[in-house]
Tab-separated table of C-alpha atoms in Angstrom:
chain	number	residue	atom	x	y	z
A	234	UNK	CA	21.009	-8.313	5.640
A	235	UNK	CA	24.315	-10.073	5.269
A	236	UNK	CA	24.435	-13.695	4.114
A	237	UNK	CA	24.053	-16.222	6.933
A	238	UNK	CA	23.452	-19.958	6.914
A	239	UNK	CA	20.428	-21.362	8.673
A	240	UNK	CA	22.778	-22.914	11.214
A	241	UNK	CA	24.374	-19.543	11.921
A	242	UNK	CA	20.996	-17.902	12.380
A	243	UNK	CA	19.821	-20.689	14.696
A	244	UNK	CA	22.968	-20.282	16.773
A	245	UNK	CA	22.568	-16.494	16.954
A	246	UNK	CA	18.978	-16.716	18.200
A	247	UNK	CA	19.575	-19.831	20.346
A	248	UNK	CA	16.908	-21.712	18.447
A	249	UNK	CA	16.212	-25.175	17.058
A	250	UNK	CA	16.323	-25.575	13.283
A	251	UNK	CA	13.489	-27.501	11.615
A	252	UNK	CA	14.516	-27.891	7.935
A	253	UNK	CA	10.959	-28.353	6.590
A	254	UNK	CA	9.918	-29.763	3.233
A	255	UNK	CA	11.806	-27.330	1.038
A	256	UNK	CA	15.012	-29.383	1.042
A	257	UNK	CA	16.914	-26.677	2.909
A	258	UNK	CA	19.584	-27.710	5.393
A	259	UNK	CA	21.844	-26.118	8.011
A	260	UNK	CA	24.240	-24.788	5.350
A	261	UNK	CA	21.502	-23.162	3.271
A	262	UNK	CA	22.253	-19.463	2.929
A	263	UNK	CA	19.612	-16.819	3.636
A	264	UNK	CA	20.032	-13.191	2.675
A	265	UNK	CA	17.154	-10.813	3.126
A	266	UNK	CA	15.501	-8.350	5.408
A	267	UNK	CA	13.169	-9.449	8.165
A	268	UNK	CA	9.518	-8.653	8.828
A	269	UNK	CA	7.026	-9.143	11.649
A	270	UNK	CA	4.060	-8.244	9.427
A	271	UNK	CA	3.236	-10.819	6.743
A	272	UNK	CA	1.615	-8.056	4.648
A	273	UNK	CA	4.973	-6.274	4.351
A	274	UNK	CA	7.027	-9.353	3.567
A	275	UNK	CA	8.886	-9.687	0.256
A	276	UNK	CA	10.188	-12.928	-1.320
A	277	UNK	CA	13.375	-14.194	0.328
A	278	UNK	CA	12.841	-12.390	3.608
A	279	UNK	CA	12.659	-13.834	7.128
A	280	UNK	CA	9.315	-13.813	8.935
A	281	UNK	CA	9.364	-13.458	12.714
A	282	UNK	CA	6.053	-14.787	14.075
A	283	UNK	CA	5.772	-12.364	16.948
A	284	UNK	CA	3.026	-12.332	19.541
A	285	UNK	CA	1.744	-8.762	19.850
A	286	UNK	CA	-0.784	-7.035	22.089
A	287	UNK	CA	-3.611	-7.412	19.569
A	288	UNK	CA	-2.743	-10.451	17.482
A	289	UNK	CA	-0.399	-13.424	17.194
A	290	UNK	CA	2.005	-13.559	14.249
A	291	UNK	CA	1.909	-17.363	14.305
A	292	UNK	CA	-1.572	-17.132	12.778
A	293	UNK	CA	-0.087	-15.492	9.684
A	294	UNK	CA	2.812	-17.865	9.046
A	295	UNK	CA	0.964	-19.437	6.122
A	296	UNK	CA	0.469	-16.057	4.479
A	297	UNK	CA	4.165	-15.342	4.991
A	298	UNK	CA	5.091	-18.583	3.222
A	299	UNK	CA	2.762	-17.750	0.346
A	300	UNK	CA	4.417	-14.307	0.117
A	301	UNK	CA	7.811	-15.972	-0.342
A	302	UNK	CA	9.330	-16.172	3.149
A	303	UNK	CA	12.676	-17.960	3.115
A	304	UNK	CA	12.574	-18.743	6.835
A	305	UNK	CA	10.154	-18.519	9.748
A	306	UNK	CA	11.305	-17.810	13.279
A	307	UNK	CA	8.584	-18.836	15.710
A	308	UNK	CA	7.869	-20.129	19.192
A	309	UNK	CA	6.246	-23.298	17.871
A	310	UNK	CA	6.215	-25.203	14.586
A	311	UNK	CA	3.737	-23.523	12.257
A	312	UNK	CA	4.368	-24.354	8.569
A	313	UNK	CA	6.708	-27.081	7.289
A	314	UNK	CA	6.851	-25.794	3.707
A	315	UNK	CA	9.892	-23.666	4.573
A	316	UNK	CA	12.636	-23.933	7.213
A	317	UNK	CA	11.688	-22.875	10.725
A	318	UNK	CA	13.754	-21.919	13.737
A	319	UNK	CA	11.951	-22.489	17.028
A	320	UNK	CA	12.887	-20.085	19.817
A	321	UNK	CA	11.785	-19.345	23.362
A	322	UNK	CA	10.601	-15.785	22.579
A	323	UNK	CA	10.368	-14.309	19.110
A	324	UNK	CA	10.963	-10.639	19.937
A	325	UNK	CA	14.122	-11.516	21.856
A	326	UNK	CA	15.264	-13.653	18.908
A	327	UNK	CA	14.717	-10.687	16.577
A	328	UNK	CA	16.990	-8.555	18.746
A	329	UNK	CA	19.588	-11.324	18.990
A	330	UNK	CA	19.824	-11.675	15.212
A	331	UNK	CA	20.120	-7.896	14.790
A	332	UNK	CA	22.925	-7.865	17.362
A	333	UNK	CA	24.816	-10.570	15.453
A	334	UNK	CA	24.406	-8.883	12.065
A	335	UNK	CA	25.597	-5.488	13.310
A	336	UNK	CA	28.513	-7.121	15.160
A	337	UNK	CA	29.717	-8.910	12.038
A	338	UNK	CA	29.482	-5.822	9.837
A	339	UNK	CA	31.266	-3.666	12.427
A	340	UNK	CA	34.084	-6.199	12.714
A	341	UNK	CA	34.660	-6.020	8.971
A	342	UNK	CA	35.166	-2.260	9.331
A	343	UNK	CA	33.695	0.724	7.544
A	344	UNK	CA	30.389	0.971	9.421
A	345	UNK	CA	29.553	3.976	11.627
A	346	UNK	CA	26.561	3.644	13.946
A	347	UNK	CA	24.656	6.791	14.921
A	348	UNK	CA	22.104	6.385	17.724
A	349	UNK	CA	19.516	9.128	18.289
A	350	UNK	CA	17.266	9.461	21.322
A	351	UNK	CA	15.302	12.189	23.085
A	352	UNK	CA	11.744	13.106	24.006
A	353	UNK	CA	11.182	15.092	20.806
A	354	UNK	CA	12.799	15.453	17.386
A	355	UNK	CA	14.207	11.962	16.816
A	356	UNK	CA	12.616	11.371	13.423
A	357	UNK	CA	13.400	14.843	12.084
A	358	UNK	CA	17.036	14.576	13.173
A	359	UNK	CA	17.332	11.030	11.826
A	360	UNK	CA	16.069	12.108	8.416
A	361	UNK	CA	18.516	15.019	8.259
A	362	UNK	CA	21.459	12.847	9.316
A	363	UNK	CA	20.547	10.168	6.778
A	364	UNK	CA	20.703	12.645	3.890
A	365	UNK	CA	24.034	14.003	5.108
A	366	UNK	CA	25.555	10.557	5.601
A	367	UNK	CA	24.464	9.524	2.090
A	368	UNK	CA	27.273	11.762	0.803
A	369	UNK	CA	29.694	9.217	2.272
A	370	UNK	CA	28.080	6.036	0.968
A	371	UNK	CA	25.094	3.715	1.486
A	372	UNK	CA	22.956	4.491	4.542
A	373	UNK	CA	20.481	2.442	6.525
A	374	UNK	CA	18.087	4.560	8.591
A	375	UNK	CA	14.982	3.801	10.613
A	376	UNK	CA	11.856	3.767	8.458
A	377	UNK	CA	9.015	5.935	9.769
A	378	UNK	CA	9.460	5.924	13.566
A	379	UNK	CA	10.906	2.414	13.892
A	380	UNK	CA	12.618	2.974	17.227
A	381	UNK	CA	11.442	0.341	19.691
A	382	UNK	CA	12.228	-3.301	20.508
A	383	UNK	CA	10.731	-4.363	17.162
A	384	UNK	CA	11.372	-1.438	14.817
A	385	UNK	CA	14.948	-1.004	16.028
A	386	UNK	CA	16.179	-4.501	15.156
A	387	UNK	CA	14.176	-4.575	11.910
A	388	UNK	CA	16.164	-1.496	10.868
A	389	UNK	CA	19.458	-2.991	11.991
A	390	UNK	CA	18.838	-6.159	9.970
A	391	UNK	CA	18.892	-4.109	6.772
A	392	UNK	CA	22.633	-3.481	7.255
A	393	UNK	CA	24.970	-5.280	4.860
A	394	UNK	CA	28.614	-5.226	3.771
A	395	UNK	CA	28.146	-2.036	1.720
A	396	UNK	CA	26.535	0.029	4.487
A	397	UNK	CA	28.666	2.974	5.583
A	398	UNK	CA	26.283	4.488	8.147
A	399	UNK	CA	23.484	3.090	10.287
A	400	UNK	CA	21.245	5.873	11.640
A	401	UNK	CA	19.027	4.383	14.325
A	402	UNK	CA	16.295	6.065	16.333
A	403	UNK	CA	16.273	4.673	19.850
A	404	UNK	CA	13.003	5.290	21.640
A	405	UNK	CA	11.446	3.784	24.728
A	406	UNK	CA	8.322	3.629	26.826
A	407	UNK	CA	10.072	2.154	29.880
A	408	UNK	CA	13.469	2.164	31.514
A	409	UNK	CA	15.935	-0.343	30.092
A	410	UNK	CA	14.662	-0.288	26.508
A	411	UNK	CA	17.182	2.235	25.173
A	412	UNK	CA	19.978	0.306	26.884
A	413	UNK	CA	18.876	-2.863	25.061
A	414	UNK	CA	18.836	-1.106	21.693
A	415	UNK	CA	22.232	0.441	22.404
A	416	UNK	CA	23.691	-2.992	23.093
A	417	UNK	CA	22.269	-4.343	19.840
A	418	UNK	CA	23.992	-1.607	17.821
A	419	UNK	CA	26.597	0.164	19.989
A	420	UNK	CA	26.792	3.735	18.633
A	421	UNK	CA	30.012	5.405	17.564
A	422	UNK	CA	28.018	8.636	17.880
A	423	UNK	CA	25.235	8.816	20.471
A	424	UNK	CA	22.842	11.776	20.374
A	425	UNK	CA	20.429	13.014	23.078
A	426	UNK	CA	18.101	15.752	21.871
A	427	UNK	CA	15.898	16.556	24.855
A	428	UNK	CA	14.315	15.287	28.047
A	429	UNK	CA	10.669	16.265	28.302
A	430	UNK	CA	7.274	14.961	29.356
A	431	UNK	CA	6.655	12.841	26.248
A	432	UNK	CA	5.752	9.334	27.531
A	433	UNK	CA	6.194	10.568	31.127
A	434	UNK	CA	3.080	8.659	32.130
A	435	UNK	CA	4.644	5.389	30.976
A	436	UNK	CA	8.033	6.140	32.496
A	437	UNK	CA	6.562	7.259	35.816
A	438	UNK	CA	7.769	10.868	35.895
A	439	UNK	CA	10.395	13.231	34.562
A	440	UNK	CA	13.250	11.774	36.620
A	441	UNK	CA	12.523	8.297	35.304
A	442	UNK	CA	12.447	9.803	31.804
A	443	UNK	CA	15.875	11.323	32.461
A	444	UNK	CA	17.268	7.969	33.574
A	445	UNK	CA	15.854	6.251	30.489
A	446	UNK	CA	17.151	8.856	28.019
A	447	UNK	CA	20.591	8.771	29.654
A	448	UNK	CA	20.971	5.021	29.127
A	449	UNK	CA	22.603	5.558	25.758
A	450	UNK	CA	25.371	7.864	26.971
A	451	UNK	CA	26.017	5.646	30.003
A	452	UNK	CA	26.702	2.772	27.599
A	453	UNK	CA	29.064	4.684	25.298
A	454	UNK	CA	32.769	3.740	25.497
A	455	UNK	CA	35.655	6.230	25.642
A	456	UNK	CA	36.150	5.873	21.904
A	457	UNK	CA	32.612	7.114	21.138
A	458	UNK	CA	31.165	10.626	20.963
A	459	UNK	CA	28.154	11.891	22.927
A	460	UNK	CA	26.377	14.709	21.075
A	461	UNK	CA	24.367	16.596	23.707
A	462	UNK	CA	21.952	19.523	23.782
A	463	UNK	CA	23.677	22.281	25.772
A	464	UNK	CA	20.413	24.216	26.112
A	465	UNK	CA	18.509	21.415	27.872
A	466	UNK	CA	19.622	21.311	31.535
A	467	UNK	CA	18.765	17.634	31.942
A	468	UNK	CA	20.631	16.639	28.793
A	469	UNK	CA	23.595	18.796	29.839
A	470	UNK	CA	23.799	16.803	33.088
A	471	UNK	CA	24.455	13.679	31.052
A	472	UNK	CA	27.998	14.873	30.337
A	473	UNK	CA	28.781	13.701	33.873
A	474	UNK	CA	27.461	10.210	33.158
A	475	UNK	CA	29.424	9.239	30.054
A	476	UNK	CA	32.966	8.123	29.331
A	477	UNK	CA	32.613	9.328	25.744
A	478	UNK	CA	33.926	12.591	24.369
A	479	UNK	CA	31.176	15.232	24.495
A	480	UNK	CA	30.238	17.530	21.617
A	481	UNK	CA	27.674	20.230	22.460
A	482	UNK	CA	25.033	21.706	20.176
A	483	UNK	CA	22.513	24.468	20.841
A	484	UNK	CA	22.096	28.211	21.099
A	485	UNK	CA	24.285	28.399	24.201
A	486	UNK	CA	27.571	30.213	23.737
A	487	UNK	CA	29.464	27.115	24.940
A	488	UNK	CA	28.023	24.919	22.201
A	489	UNK	CA	30.583	23.848	19.612
A	490	UNK	CA	27.839	23.673	16.987
A	491	UNK	CA	25.511	26.603	17.587
A	492	UNK	CA	23.111	29.013	15.928
A	493	UNK	CA	22.866	32.781	16.163
A	494	UNK	CA	20.626	35.383	14.506
A	495	UNK	CA	17.641	33.019	14.508
A	496	UNK	CA	14.719	34.497	12.542
A	497	UNK	CA	11.563	32.355	12.166
A	498	UNK	CA	9.064	33.024	9.386
A	499	UNK	CA	6.323	31.355	7.368
A	500	UNK	CA	8.887	29.853	4.981
A	501	UNK	CA	11.157	28.353	7.624
A	502	UNK	CA	13.884	29.744	9.843
A	503	UNK	CA	17.013	31.657	8.928
A	504	UNK	CA	20.046	31.490	11.176
A	505	UNK	CA	23.823	31.518	11.150
A	506	UNK	CA	25.504	28.233	12.015
A	507	UNK	CA	28.902	28.150	13.716
A	508	UNK	CA	30.862	24.888	13.630
A	509	UNK	CA	34.368	23.602	13.011
A	510	UNK	CA	35.781	27.138	13.032
A	511	UNK	CA	33.419	28.341	10.305
A	512	UNK	CA	30.191	30.339	10.130
A	513	UNK	CA	27.621	30.116	7.338
A	514	UNK	CA	24.068	31.414	6.793
A	515	UNK	CA	21.277	28.815	6.671
A	516	UNK	CA	17.713	29.007	5.369
A	517	UNK	CA	16.137	25.987	7.019
A	518	UNK	CA	12.786	25.471	5.317
A	519	UNK	CA	11.371	23.025	7.856
A	520	UNK	CA	8.650	25.059	9.539
A	521	UNK	CA	9.044	25.914	13.222
A	522	UNK	CA	11.820	27.616	15.150
A	523	UNK	CA	12.052	24.586	17.457
A	524	UNK	CA	13.367	22.492	14.565
A	525	UNK	CA	16.557	24.567	14.574
A	526	UNK	CA	17.754	22.422	17.498
A	527	UNK	CA	17.241	19.289	15.398
A	528	UNK	CA	19.184	20.924	12.564
A	529	UNK	CA	22.037	21.728	14.946
A	530	UNK	CA	22.091	18.184	16.292
A	531	UNK	CA	22.250	16.825	12.744
A	532	UNK	CA	25.004	19.300	11.895
A	533	UNK	CA	27.024	18.184	14.926
A	534	UNK	CA	26.737	14.593	13.737
A	535	UNK	CA	27.739	15.673	10.241
A	536	UNK	CA	30.879	17.295	11.651
A	537	UNK	CA	31.708	14.067	13.496
A	538	UNK	CA	31.221	12.117	10.272
A	539	UNK	CA	33.826	14.361	8.665
A	540	UNK	CA	31.581	16.369	6.339
A	541	UNK	CA	32.555	19.945	5.411
A	542	UNK	CA	30.244	22.583	6.873
A	543	UNK	CA	29.248	23.711	3.362
A	544	UNK	CA	27.942	20.202	2.602
A	545	UNK	CA	26.074	20.114	5.907
A	546	UNK	CA	24.414	23.440	5.162
A	547	UNK	CA	23.471	22.271	1.667
A	548	UNK	CA	21.612	19.291	3.136
A	549	UNK	CA	19.891	21.444	5.761
A	550	UNK	CA	18.734	23.867	3.104
A	551	UNK	CA	17.500	21.029	0.920
A	552	UNK	CA	15.145	19.750	3.607
A	553	UNK	CA	11.577	21.026	3.356
A	554	UNK	CA	9.624	18.638	5.573
A	555	UNK	CA	10.525	17.163	8.933
A	556	UNK	CA	8.418	14.071	8.132
A	557	UNK	CA	4.841	13.473	6.918
A	558	UNK	CA	2.429	14.778	9.534
A	559	UNK	CA	5.109	16.898	11.184
A	560	UNK	CA	4.704	20.641	10.504
A	561	UNK	CA	3.565	19.686	6.990
A	562	UNK	CA	2.361	22.750	5.098
A	563	UNK	CA	-0.768	22.136	3.011
A	564	UNK	CA	-3.563	24.178	1.448
A	565	UNK	CA	-3.041	27.470	-0.354
A	566	UNK	CA	-6.458	28.229	-1.854
A	567	UNK	CA	-7.797	31.625	-0.747
A	568	UNK	CA	-4.535	32.143	1.093
A	569	UNK	CA	-5.488	29.523	3.712
A	570	UNK	CA	-2.485	27.644	5.115
A	571	UNK	CA	-2.963	24.277	6.838
A	572	UNK	CA	-0.105	23.063	9.054
A	573	UNK	CA	-0.571	19.343	9.697
A	574	UNK	CA	1.456	18.432	12.782
A	575	UNK	CA	-0.733	15.650	14.119
A	576	UNK	CA	1.645	12.696	13.868
A	577	UNK	CA	2.679	13.117	17.483
A	578	UNK	CA	2.406	15.536	20.388
A	579	UNK	CA	3.969	16.151	23.771
A	580	UNK	CA	3.713	19.225	26.004
A	581	UNK	CA	6.984	20.559	24.572
A	582	UNK	CA	6.091	20.006	20.924
A	583	UNK	CA	2.547	21.328	21.442
A	584	UNK	CA	3.962	24.503	22.982
A	585	UNK	CA	6.478	24.916	20.171
A	586	UNK	CA	3.816	24.424	17.489
A	587	UNK	CA	1.533	27.036	19.079
A	588	UNK	CA	4.409	29.528	19.213
A	589	UNK	CA	5.092	28.877	15.537
A	590	UNK	CA	1.417	29.460	14.690
A	591	UNK	CA	1.481	32.780	16.523
A	592	UNK	CA	4.720	33.817	14.783
A	593	UNK	CA	3.696	33.073	11.210
A	594	UNK	CA	0.028	34.181	11.171
A	595	UNK	CA	-0.636	36.597	8.328
A	596	UNK	CA	-1.671	40.065	9.541
A	597	UNK	CA	-4.785	39.931	7.338
A	598	UNK	CA	-5.843	36.490	8.605
A	599	UNK	CA	-6.497	34.607	11.810
A	600	UNK	CA	-4.559	31.945	13.699
A	601	UNK	CA	-6.672	28.822	14.271
A	602	UNK	CA	-5.417	25.975	16.465
A	603	UNK	CA	-7.164	22.616	15.978
A	604	UNK	CA	-5.964	20.536	18.907
A	605	UNK	CA	-6.489	16.988	20.107
A	606	UNK	CA	-5.256	15.038	23.086
A	607	UNK	CA	-1.661	14.435	24.110
A	608	UNK	CA	-1.184	10.763	24.987
A	609	UNK	CA	0.954	8.879	27.500
A	610	UNK	CA	1.168	11.661	30.102
A	611	UNK	CA	-0.257	9.679	33.010
A	612	UNK	CA	-0.733	11.802	36.123
A	613	UNK	CA	0.503	14.870	34.229
A	614	UNK	CA	-2.283	14.733	31.637
A	615	UNK	CA	-4.832	17.114	33.174
A	616	UNK	CA	-2.171	19.615	34.251
A	617	UNK	CA	-0.509	19.692	30.836
A	618	UNK	CA	-3.746	20.016	28.878
A	619	UNK	CA	-4.711	22.917	31.149
A	620	UNK	CA	-1.345	24.534	30.473
A	621	UNK	CA	-1.767	24.253	26.701
A	622	UNK	CA	-5.193	25.896	26.908
A	623	UNK	CA	-3.746	28.781	28.882
A	624	UNK	CA	-0.871	29.156	26.435
A	625	UNK	CA	-3.244	29.332	23.455
A	626	UNK	CA	-5.032	32.254	25.116
A	627	UNK	CA	-1.844	34.039	26.129
A	628	UNK	CA	-0.388	33.714	22.633
A	629	UNK	CA	-3.567	35.403	21.352
A	630	UNK	CA	-4.485	32.504	19.088
A	631	UNK	CA	-7.594	33.726	17.273
A	632	UNK	CA	-9.629	30.547	17.631
A	633	UNK	CA	-9.191	27.226	19.365
A	634	UNK	CA	-10.961	24.134	18.015
A	635	UNK	CA	-10.645	21.203	20.429
A	636	UNK	CA	-11.445	17.706	19.146
A	637	UNK	CA	-12.074	14.571	21.188
A	638	UNK	CA	-13.260	13.894	24.700
A	639	UNK	CA	-9.736	13.229	25.976
A	640	UNK	CA	-8.780	16.833	25.103
A	641	UNK	CA	-11.865	18.508	26.616
A	642	UNK	CA	-9.868	19.842	29.581
A	643	UNK	CA	-7.865	21.946	27.137
A	644	UNK	CA	-11.082	23.611	25.950
A	645	UNK	CA	-12.292	24.206	29.507
A	646	UNK	CA	-8.943	25.703	30.459
A	647	UNK	CA	-9.105	28.225	27.614
A	648	UNK	CA	-12.654	29.234	28.551
A	649	UNK	CA	-11.742	29.596	32.229
A	650	UNK	CA	-8.883	31.929	31.369
A	651	UNK	CA	-11.703	34.431	31.004
A	652	UNK	CA	-10.405	36.494	28.118
A	653	UNK	CA	-12.356	34.715	25.362
A	654	UNK	CA	-15.990	34.766	24.376
A	655	UNK	CA	-16.765	31.919	22.002
A	656	UNK	CA	-13.251	31.696	20.530
A	657	UNK	CA	-12.845	28.153	21.861
A	658	UNK	CA	-15.175	25.460	20.537
A	659	UNK	CA	-15.322	21.752	21.288
A	660	UNK	CA	-16.328	18.778	19.117
A	661	UNK	CA	-16.542	15.116	19.990
A	662	UNK	CA	-15.625	13.934	16.480
A	663	UNK	CA	-13.328	14.858	13.619
A	664	UNK	CA	-16.224	15.004	11.188
A	665	UNK	CA	-17.953	17.658	13.276
A	666	UNK	CA	-14.754	19.685	13.488
A	667	UNK	CA	-14.124	19.272	9.754
A	668	UNK	CA	-17.594	20.527	8.824
A	669	UNK	CA	-17.324	23.454	11.225
A	670	UNK	CA	-13.944	24.526	9.862
A	671	UNK	CA	-15.109	24.377	6.243
A	672	UNK	CA	-17.977	26.709	7.194
A	673	UNK	CA	-15.960	29.180	9.239
A	674	UNK	CA	-12.429	29.441	7.848
A	675	UNK	CA	-11.706	32.759	6.173
A	676	UNK	CA	-9.233	33.805	3.471
A	677	UNK	CA	-5.642	34.097	4.716
A	678	UNK	CA	-6.279	32.074	7.896
A	679	UNK	CA	-3.388	29.959	9.202
A	680	UNK	CA	-4.548	26.666	10.724
A	681	UNK	CA	-2.498	24.355	12.959
A	682	UNK	CA	-3.716	20.748	13.400
A	683	UNK	CA	-1.889	19.176	16.330
A	684	UNK	CA	-2.399	16.058	18.466
A	685	UNK	CA	-0.830	12.783	19.436
A	686	UNK	CA	-1.062	10.078	16.800
A	687	UNK	CA	-3.554	8.139	18.924
A	688	UNK	CA	-6.014	11.039	18.653
A	689	UNK	CA	-6.059	10.541	14.888
A	690	UNK	CA	-6.150	14.169	13.786
A	691	UNK	CA	-3.555	13.653	11.047
A	692	UNK	CA	-6.379	12.561	8.746
A	693	UNK	CA	-8.308	15.725	9.631
A	694	UNK	CA	-5.260	17.798	8.674
A	695	UNK	CA	-5.007	15.934	5.372
A	696	UNK	CA	-8.706	16.497	4.639
A	697	UNK	CA	-8.407	20.210	5.314
A	698	UNK	CA	-5.310	20.353	3.120
A	699	UNK	CA	-7.212	18.683	0.289
A	700	UNK	CA	-10.163	21.014	0.732
A	701	UNK	CA	-7.932	24.081	0.403
A	702	UNK	CA	-5.495	22.704	-2.156
């Protein structure tokens, strides 16, 4: 974070400064990142005592002071050993400070803000863009999947005078949240990857999801660029909603950054990229043909940042993992491949992962899909789990292992398709599934482990990877 006095911070968050017993005053300078988790806090950082759904950060103010907090922002006075700023609502104050920091750095010049949203692919695209932008200078990018009202501003507060590019994921579980993040850090380049059923239950349907995902492009000024997926009809409609210049990516012939000759395999996907009047071959080692769209989105951003296509391709070819728990290839013993893709799941990403499993299965082995529940689908949940079960059968997946009561409908759907006899099995717990798989997996099998993060199958994927390391 840039240097700010306590008085400047108090003004930015509309709070009341309580100097405390440390001898600090209004002109005391604070420079450091911010945290809402006292366990993550480093000396000199700011602790925001935020009230969450499960706990109250005010209870941990003392631990934050002991960890070296330079300042506490809270809704009531909690610990007078360090300065405190008392605000009406801590999460809003966090966003207000992030807004002020980004505004000051932008005014000094040299900072480009890239905002990335979409139902799927945000983290993969963000990681690719961050490596590309690093060729131009220091980059701040969202850690993990920090893309909401808390993670977004925590990322933004890491920006300082040296930062050349801020790459911010902008996610949401309700309408209005992406608009708020966009106003905190107005993008020079705004990217929409897809509009799908991820979080549709929280949004209230696909049309509400469309409205939420379009908030970014609606906010972009004429001087900005909207990077849009030409292949997604809902994203393509957003060109009508923005004042910004539009740059298309996709497989569509109208896309300015596009891919042809796409050939998926077990070691990634090969394709030819066309951009900026050039064409180059790419071996993209991130597993799954669906990740080509994320690569194209990142390439389109790279072009806007002014990078030569050869440099963009070099970064794409250097990537081997979308992110931990996302199409992560593990195992290897006895020719068994474990694909751990259980960090998150939506109907679109589940479908794409199953297609990848079917494409890369070794002829001498089986394809085994270990699937858990997809979360946050609301009224669409039963229908979409049924659809995934049907797809597994129609793709001729050799065996389906369904884990967790919330995913049981997927198992029933596969059985009811009528073409299987015992190839779909159901287990209540991960331990049961783990033991079953260790007994039944055969040499050269390819195993996909896929679920929403809430289902917790990422640990099962890791255990299987360790067992077959």
